[in-house]
Amino acid sequence: MTSFADSYLGQLRALVGSRELLVPGTRIVIENEAGYILLDFRPDFLRWALPGGACEPSERVEETIVREVLEESGLVITDVKPIGFASDPAWETTTFPNGDVCRNFAMIFTTRTFEGVPVPRDGEALEYRWFDPHDLPDMVANHRRSVDAWLRWKAGGGFQLT
C-alpha cells in the first residue's frame, strides 16, 4: 500500500504546494446483487463519495481503479466497465480543506463483480456502506454527478460526459 506522500500526487504536492494540479483519476460505481451502490465516508469533506483515486505514472486507468479499491477497502474488483468521463471544470475543480486544489479528469467505471467485504484500510475512508442509488445521502457534489451519469448509462443513455 502506497502512502500519499509516496504517491505521484503526493510527490507533486511536495514540489508545488497547494496550487491547482490537473489530476487524471478514476471513480467507480460498485453495485451489489440488491442493486445498492457502495459509498465511502470521507474524512476530508465529511461526506459520502464513490471509491476511486489518482493514477500513478506506470498505470493504465483500469489498473488504477482496481488498485485504489483494493488499497482503500480491501475489495477485489474485476470486470470493470468504463461508463463515463468527468471533466467539467465547474464541477471537477476541488479545493480540499487543507487548501490543495485539484482539477479532476476522472474515468467513471462500474462493476457488479467483486470479492470481499469493504473495510476502511488506509485512512481515506471512515466507513463503507451500501445505498439505494435513488435515495442517496449527502455526497461530494462531483461524485453525486457521477452516480447520476451511471443511472443515465444504466437506463441506456450510452457513454456519459459530465
mmCIF file with all atom_site columns, C-alpha atoms in Angstrom, residues 13 17-23 93-96 98-103:
data_model
loop_
_atom_site.group_PDB
_atom_site.id
_atom_site.type_symbol
_atom_site.label_atom_id
_atom_site.label_alt_id
_atom_site.label_comp_id
_atom_site.label_asym_id
_atom_site.label_entity_id
_atom_site.label_seq_id
_atom_site.pdbx_PDB_ins_code
_atom_site.Cartn_x
_atom_site.Cartn_y
_atom_site.Cartn_z
_atom_site.occupancy
_atom_site.B_iso_or_equiv
_atom_site.pdbx_formal_charge
_atom_site.auth_seq_id
_atom_site.auth_comp_id
_atom_site.auth_asym_id
_atom_site.auth_atom_id
_atom_site.pdbx_PDB_model_num
ATOM 1  C CA . ARG A 1 13  ? 2.263   18.336 -3.863  1.00 0.00 ? 13  ARG A CA 1
ATOM 2  C CA . GLY A 1 17  ? 2.346   23.250 -2.693  1.00 0.00 ? 17  GLY A CA 1
ATOM 3  C CA . SER A 1 18  ? -1.402  23.879 -2.874  1.00 0.00 ? 18  SER A CA 1
ATOM 4  C CA . ARG A 1 19  ? -1.574  25.310 -6.428  1.00 0.00 ? 19  ARG A CA 1
ATOM 5  C CA . GLU A 1 20  ? -4.050  23.745 -8.833  1.00 0.00 ? 20  GLU A CA 1
ATOM 6  C CA . LEU A 1 21  ? -2.969  20.426 -10.280 1.00 0.00 ? 21  LEU A CA 1
ATOM 7  C CA . LEU A 1 22  ? -4.524  18.640 -13.246 1.00 0.00 ? 22  LEU A CA 1
ATOM 8  C CA . VAL A 1 23  ? -5.184  15.129 -11.939 1.00 0.00 ? 23  VAL A CA 1
ATOM 9  C CA . THR A 1 93  ? -12.217 21.655 -9.601  1.00 0.00 ? 93  THR A CA 1
ATOM 10 C CA . THR A 1 94  ? -11.940 20.799 -5.930  1.00 0.00 ? 94  THR A CA 1
ATOM 11 C CA . THR A 1 95  ? -10.419 22.748 -3.058  1.00 0.00 ? 95  THR A CA 1
ATOM 12 C CA . PHE A 1 96  ? -9.587  20.423 -0.205  1.00 0.00 ? 96  PHE A CA 1
ATOM 13 C CA . ASN A 1 98  ? -6.051  21.825 3.611   1.00 0.00 ? 98  ASN A CA 1
ATOM 14 C CA . GLY A 1 99  ? -6.103  24.326 0.688   1.00 0.00 ? 99  GLY A CA 1
ATOM 15 C CA . ASP A 1 100 ? -4.862  21.955 -2.036  1.00 0.00 ? 100 ASP A CA 1
ATOM 16 C CA . VAL A 1 101 ? -6.644  22.461 -5.367  1.00 0.00 ? 101 VAL A CA 1
ATOM 17 C CA . CYS A 1 102 ? -7.174  19.717 -7.951  1.00 0.00 ? 102 CYS A CA 1
ATOM 18 C CA . ARG A 1 103 ? -8.844  19.788 -11.349 1.00 0.00 ? 103 ARG A CA 1
#
